[in-house]
């Protein structure tokens, strides 16, 4: 019986040692995981102010971009509403080609207004006429280059040209040299057919 008490005690000690070993392994793993989590939390808390600053900076940039867009859109009021004569004339009426040409000539198109197109019949030919007022800013040489490009119908960067049946007639030009600004009145004629 004494032997069995000793064996029971040894078995109990072995079981206790195994249980303590398992508990120590689990505790060590959890302690290591807790340490890793604390390190990650510390890194994330260090990174958080930087991310907040970046977010605030991006929100400021977005607000400035939105303000710039609103300002730019207010410079270009809604233009010709009813145009039926083709894609090129549609683009011209909304200033896309004039804007592109201004950029190619090194000037900034700051205002563009247009009238509704009217039809004019000469003999059996009907033309659509839309009047535009274009205001550009830039140095005098580039303003003159832009005026020449409108008159000839060819952009200096060769990205486009007025092609028949469209043509442009420049009515008046008012250049304010001290302000580096020009106001140009022109008509765009579109051939509508008989």
Tab-separated table of C-alpha atoms in Angstrom:
chain	number	residue	atom	x	y	z
A	1	UNK	CA	0.000	0.000	0.000
A	2	UNK	CA	2.831	2.289	0.730
A	3	UNK	CA	4.140	1.765	-2.732
A	4	UNK	CA	0.851	2.632	-4.265
A	5	UNK	CA	0.727	5.879	-2.236
A	6	UNK	CA	4.170	6.760	-3.555
A	7	UNK	CA	3.177	5.858	-7.121
A	8	UNK	CA	-0.013	7.873	-6.719
A	9	UNK	CA	1.984	10.822	-5.426
A	10	UNK	CA	4.453	10.568	-8.320
A	11	UNK	CA	1.648	10.257	-10.837
A	12	UNK	CA	-0.047	13.255	-9.211
A	13	UNK	CA	3.199	15.267	-9.359
A	14	UNK	CA	3.742	14.276	-13.012
A	15	UNK	CA	0.165	15.244	-13.908
A	16	UNK	CA	0.578	18.504	-12.026
A	17	UNK	CA	3.893	19.179	-13.820
A	18	UNK	CA	2.296	18.414	-17.215
A	19	UNK	CA	-0.662	20.670	-16.435
A	20	UNK	CA	1.689	23.423	-15.203
A	21	UNK	CA	3.813	22.990	-18.355
A	22	UNK	CA	0.741	23.277	-20.579
A	23	UNK	CA	-0.514	26.306	-18.643
A	24	UNK	CA	2.933	27.942	-18.862
A	25	UNK	CA	3.066	27.336	-22.641
A	26	UNK	CA	-0.412	28.830	-23.096
A	27	UNK	CA	0.451	31.779	-20.842
A	28	UNK	CA	3.761	32.392	-22.666
A	29	UNK	CA	1.976	32.329	-26.058
A	30	UNK	CA	-0.681	34.736	-24.814
A	31	UNK	CA	1.950	36.997	-23.267
A	32	UNK	CA	3.881	37.034	-26.566
A	33	UNK	CA	0.648	37.753	-28.504
A	34	UNK	CA	-0.278	40.499	-26.010
A	35	UNK	CA	3.195	42.016	-26.450
A	36	UNK	CA	2.820	41.925	-30.250
A	37	UNK	CA	-0.615	43.524	-30.001
A	38	UNK	CA	0.729	46.227	-27.694
A	39	UNK	CA	3.578	46.906	-30.147
A	40	UNK	CA	1.103	47.157	-33.048
A	41	UNK	CA	-1.189	49.372	-30.979
A	42	UNK	CA	1.745	51.608	-30.086
A	43	UNK	CA	2.802	51.859	-33.765
A	44	UNK	CA	-0.773	52.548	-34.824
A	45	UNK	CA	-1.179	55.227	-32.143
A	46	UNK	CA	2.053	56.824	-33.352
A	47	UNK	CA	0.829	56.688	-36.954
A	48	UNK	CA	-2.687	57.956	-36.149
A	49	UNK	CA	-1.786	61.692	-35.808
A	50	UNK	CA	0.069	61.548	-39.141
A	51	UNK	CA	-2.928	59.931	-40.826
A	52	UNK	CA	-5.266	62.502	-39.277
A	53	UNK	CA	-3.051	65.321	-40.594
A	54	UNK	CA	-2.977	63.700	-44.045
A	55	UNK	CA	-6.760	63.306	-44.008
A	56	UNK	CA	-7.217	66.944	-42.968
A	57	UNK	CA	-4.779	68.046	-45.669
A	58	UNK	CA	-6.636	66.000	-48.291
A	59	UNK	CA	-9.959	67.412	-47.115
A	60	UNK	CA	-8.515	70.939	-47.429
A	61	UNK	CA	-7.251	70.125	-50.938
A	62	UNK	CA	-10.667	68.747	-51.839
A	63	UNK	CA	-12.362	71.902	-50.523
A	64	UNK	CA	-9.934	74.095	-52.498
A	65	UNK	CA	-10.444	72.011	-55.633
A	66	UNK	CA	-14.226	72.202	-55.214
A	67	UNK	CA	-13.997	75.965	-54.697
A	68	UNK	CA	-11.785	76.291	-57.782
A	69	UNK	CA	-14.224	74.175	-59.783
A	70	UNK	CA	-17.178	76.266	-58.604
A	71	UNK	CA	-15.266	79.457	-59.458
A	72	UNK	CA	-14.358	78.128	-62.905
A	73	UNK	CA	-17.896	76.971	-63.581
A	74	UNK	CA	-19.270	80.381	-62.632
A	75	UNK	CA	-17.032	81.925	-65.318
A	76	UNK	CA	-18.684	79.765	-67.964
A	77	UNK	CA	-22.425	80.299	-67.776
A	78	UNK	CA	-24.686	77.907	-69.552
A	79	UNK	CA	-24.244	78.589	-73.194
A	80	UNK	CA	-26.146	77.663	-76.298
A	81	UNK	CA	-28.935	75.320	-75.242
A	82	UNK	CA	-30.373	74.047	-78.517
A	83	UNK	CA	-27.841	73.011	-81.101
A	84	UNK	CA	-28.855	70.496	-83.718
A	85	UNK	CA	-26.108	70.818	-86.300
A	86	UNK	CA	-23.479	68.271	-85.371
A	87	UNK	CA	-20.824	67.312	-82.886
A	88	UNK	CA	-18.194	69.894	-83.948
A	89	UNK	CA	-20.552	72.828	-83.598
A	90	UNK	CA	-21.800	71.451	-80.290
A	91	UNK	CA	-18.223	71.407	-78.955
A	92	UNK	CA	-17.485	74.886	-80.284
A	93	UNK	CA	-20.657	76.286	-78.717
A	94	UNK	CA	-19.649	75.028	-75.324
A	95	UNK	CA	-16.186	76.463	-75.670
A	96	UNK	CA	-14.242	73.214	-75.692
A	97	UNK	CA	-12.379	73.973	-78.890
A	98	UNK	CA	-11.867	77.640	-78.031
A	99	UNK	CA	-10.608	76.647	-74.599
A	100	UNK	CA	-8.213	74.085	-76.115
A	101	UNK	CA	-7.011	76.629	-78.653
A	102	UNK	CA	-6.429	79.211	-75.882
A	103	UNK	CA	-4.268	76.707	-74.003
A	104	UNK	CA	-2.343	75.900	-77.191
A	105	UNK	CA	-1.639	79.596	-77.685
A	106	UNK	CA	-0.552	80.155	-74.085
A	107	UNK	CA	-3.486	82.316	-72.972
A	108	UNK	CA	-6.195	81.690	-70.388
A	109	UNK	CA	-9.813	81.825	-71.536
A	110	UNK	CA	-11.500	83.640	-68.627
A	111	UNK	CA	-14.971	84.257	-70.070
A	112	UNK	CA	-17.040	82.840	-72.887
A	113	UNK	CA	-20.596	83.874	-73.679
A	114	UNK	CA	-22.689	82.860	-76.644
A	115	UNK	CA	-26.015	83.671	-78.208
A	116	UNK	CA	-28.587	81.169	-79.319
A	117	UNK	CA	-27.927	80.201	-82.935
A	118	UNK	CA	-30.067	81.910	-85.542
A	119	UNK	CA	-30.690	80.791	-89.106
A	120	UNK	CA	-29.931	83.000	-92.069
A	121	UNK	CA	-30.959	82.041	-95.585
A	122	UNK	CA	-28.943	83.266	-98.564
A	123	UNK	CA	-30.549	82.027	-101.758
A	124	UNK	CA	-31.093	78.316	-101.237
A	125	UNK	CA	-28.410	78.018	-98.565
A	126	UNK	CA	-29.256	78.221	-94.861
A	127	UNK	CA	-26.555	79.120	-92.331
A	128	UNK	CA	-26.653	78.833	-88.573
A	129	UNK	CA	-24.973	81.812	-86.893
A	130	UNK	CA	-23.988	82.002	-83.235
A	131	UNK	CA	-22.284	85.060	-81.751
A	132	UNK	CA	-19.571	84.638	-79.128
A	133	UNK	CA	-17.697	87.006	-76.833
A	134	UNK	CA	-14.389	85.538	-75.698
A	135	UNK	CA	-12.167	87.113	-73.034
A	136	UNK	CA	-8.582	85.867	-72.749
A	137	UNK	CA	-5.644	86.849	-70.567
A	138	UNK	CA	-1.942	86.397	-71.217
A	139	UNK	CA	1.018	88.209	-72.676
A	140	UNK	CA	0.461	90.326	-75.784
A	141	UNK	CA	2.290	87.978	-78.165
A	142	UNK	CA	0.186	85.005	-77.071
A	143	UNK	CA	-3.035	87.050	-77.277
A	144	UNK	CA	-2.149	87.988	-80.874
A	145	UNK	CA	-1.338	84.340	-81.597
A	146	UNK	CA	-4.784	83.367	-80.252
A	147	UNK	CA	-6.515	86.025	-82.388
A	148	UNK	CA	-4.637	84.756	-85.451
A	149	UNK	CA	-5.627	81.179	-84.616
A	150	UNK	CA	-9.297	82.195	-84.430
A	151	UNK	CA	-9.064	84.098	-87.710
A	152	UNK	CA	-7.311	81.296	-89.596
A	153	UNK	CA	-9.170	78.518	-87.820
A	154	UNK	CA	-6.008	76.567	-87.037
A	155	UNK	CA	-4.738	75.923	-83.544
A	156	UNK	CA	-0.990	76.314	-83.080
A	157	UNK	CA	-0.644	72.935	-81.393
A	158	UNK	CA	-2.427	71.383	-84.420
A	159	UNK	CA	-4.870	69.490	-82.223
A	160	UNK	CA	-7.801	70.830	-84.232
A	161	UNK	CA	-8.936	73.296	-86.827
A	162	UNK	CA	-12.294	74.715	-87.813
A	163	UNK	CA	-13.349	72.504	-90.682
A	164	UNK	CA	-15.994	73.156	-93.243
A	165	UNK	CA	-18.890	73.639	-93.083
A	166	UNK	CA	-17.971	75.812	-90.085
A	167	UNK	CA	-16.224	79.158	-90.332
A	168	UNK	CA	-15.432	82.054	-88.013
A	169	UNK	CA	-15.818	85.789	-88.562
A	170	UNK	CA	-14.072	88.027	-86.011
A	171	UNK	CA	-16.115	91.225	-85.522
A	172	UNK	CA	-14.102	93.215	-83.030
A	173	UNK	CA	-11.047	92.957	-80.830
A	174	UNK	CA	-10.407	95.084	-77.757
A	175	UNK	CA	-6.922	94.552	-76.299
A	176	UNK	CA	-6.100	96.059	-72.909
A	177	UNK	CA	-2.302	95.870	-72.992
A	178	UNK	CA	-1.813	97.140	-69.428
A	179	UNK	CA	-4.096	94.325	-68.144
A	180	UNK	CA	-2.812	91.690	-70.620
A	181	UNK	CA	-6.411	91.048	-71.589
A	182	UNK	CA	-8.373	90.893	-74.845
A	183	UNK	CA	-12.098	90.833	-75.538
A	184	UNK	CA	-12.952	89.281	-78.899
A	185	UNK	CA	-16.385	89.282	-80.547
A	186	UNK	CA	-16.922	86.677	-83.256
A	187	UNK	CA	-19.554	84.784	-85.166
A	188	UNK	CA	-19.386	81.104	-85.956
A	189	UNK	CA	-21.222	80.149	-89.128
A	190	UNK	CA	-22.471	76.631	-89.688
A	191	UNK	CA	-23.803	75.400	-93.003
A	192	UNK	CA	-27.212	73.877	-92.440
A	193	UNK	CA	-28.076	73.031	-96.036
A	194	UNK	CA	-31.113	73.717	-98.210
